[in-house]
Coordinates of C-alpha atoms in Angstrom, one line a residue:
M1 CA 154.2 61.2 -4.9
S2 CA 157.0 58.8 -5.2
V3 CA 158.8 57.9 -8.4
H4 CA 160.4 54.5 -9.2
T5 CA 161.6 52.7 -12.2
T6 CA 159.4 49.9 -13.4
D7 CA 161.8 48.1 -15.7
G8 CA 165.2 49.7 -15.8
S9 CA 168.7 50.0 -14.4
P10 CA 170.9 52.8 -13.1
S11 CA 172.2 53.3 -16.6
D12 CA 168.8 54.5 -17.6
W13 CA 169.4 57.6 -15.4
S14 CA 171.7 60.5 -15.2
M15 CA 172.5 62.9 -12.3
A16 CA 172.7 66.7 -12.7
R17 CA 172.7 69.7 -10.5
E18 CA 169.2 70.8 -9.6
P19 CA 168.0 72.9 -12.5
A20 CA 165.1 74.7 -10.7
P21 CA 165.9 78.4 -10.7
E22 CA 164.7 78.8 -7.1
A23 CA 167.0 76.1 -5.8
P24 CA 170.2 77.3 -4.2
S25 CA 173.5 76.0 -5.7
A26 CA 174.5 75.0 -2.1
V27 CA 173.6 75.5 1.5
F28 CA 176.4 76.0 4.1
E29 CA 176.5 75.3 7.8
M30 CA 179.2 75.3 10.5
E31 CA 179.1 73.0 13.5
C32 CA 181.2 73.2 16.6
T33 CA 183.1 69.9 17.1
T34 CA 183.3 70.6 20.9
C35 CA 179.6 71.1 21.8
G36 CA 177.7 70.4 18.6
H37 CA 176.1 73.8 18.3
A38 CA 175.6 74.8 14.7
S39 CA 175.1 78.0 12.7
G40 CA 172.0 76.8 10.9
P41 CA 171.9 76.5 7.1
A42 CA 172.6 79.6 4.9
E43 CA 173.1 80.2 1.2
D44 CA 176.0 82.5 2.0
P45 CA 179.1 80.6 3.1
G46 CA 180.4 83.7 4.9
A47 CA 177.4 83.6 7.3
A48 CA 178.4 80.2 8.6
G49 CA 182.0 81.4 9.1
E50 CA 180.9 84.5 10.9
W51 CA 178.8 82.4 13.2
A52 CA 181.9 80.2 14.0
L53 CA 183.8 83.4 14.9
R54 CA 181.0 84.6 17.2
H55 CA 180.8 81.1 18.8
V56 CA 184.6 80.9 19.5
T57 CA 184.5 84.4 20.9
G58 CA 181.9 83.3 23.5
C59 CA 183.5 79.9 24.1
P60 CA 187.3 80.4 23.6
T61 CA 188.0 76.6 24.1
H62 CA 185.7 75.7 21.2
T63 CA 188.1 76.1 18.4
G64 CA 187.2 73.2 16.1
F65 CA 184.5 73.4 13.5
R66 CA 183.0 71.1 10.8
E67 CA 181.7 72.7 7.6
I68 CA 178.6 71.0 6.2
V69 CA 177.7 71.7 2.6
H70 CA 174.6 70.5 0.9
R71 CA 174.4 70.6 -2.9
F72 CA 171.1 69.8 -4.6
W73 CA 170.9 67.2 -7.4
R74 CA 168.2 65.6 -9.5
A75 CA 168.0 62.3 -11.4
F76 CA 166.8 62.4 -15.0
P77 CA 165.8 59.5 -17.2
V78 CA 168.0 59.1 -20.3
G79 CA 167.2 57.3 -23.6
P80 CA 163.9 56.1 -24.9
S81 CA 164.0 52.9 -22.8
A82 CA 163.7 54.7 -19.5
R83 CA 160.2 54.0 -18.3
V84 CA 159.1 55.8 -15.2
A85 CA 156.0 55.1 -13.1
Q86 CA 154.6 57.7 -10.7
T87 CA 152.6 56.6 -7.8
P88 CA 150.7 58.8 -5.3

């Protein structure tokens, strides 16, 4: 199902952190900037850092890493004028 506004503007919406209790607050990943290998996503930021240390131990010239953090957000309609149509 997709959701789109039928007669509105961005001011009819507000953004907030994902409120679903099962949603993580963030997902962390480390990526080697030398070879592109990555830790894979994890809710624990320490797991990504531990992966980077294991990677550099096996590949001592791979010393640069990029941290990737995904945070989850949701858009909510605000005010009585926000009309939303849902289509399958």
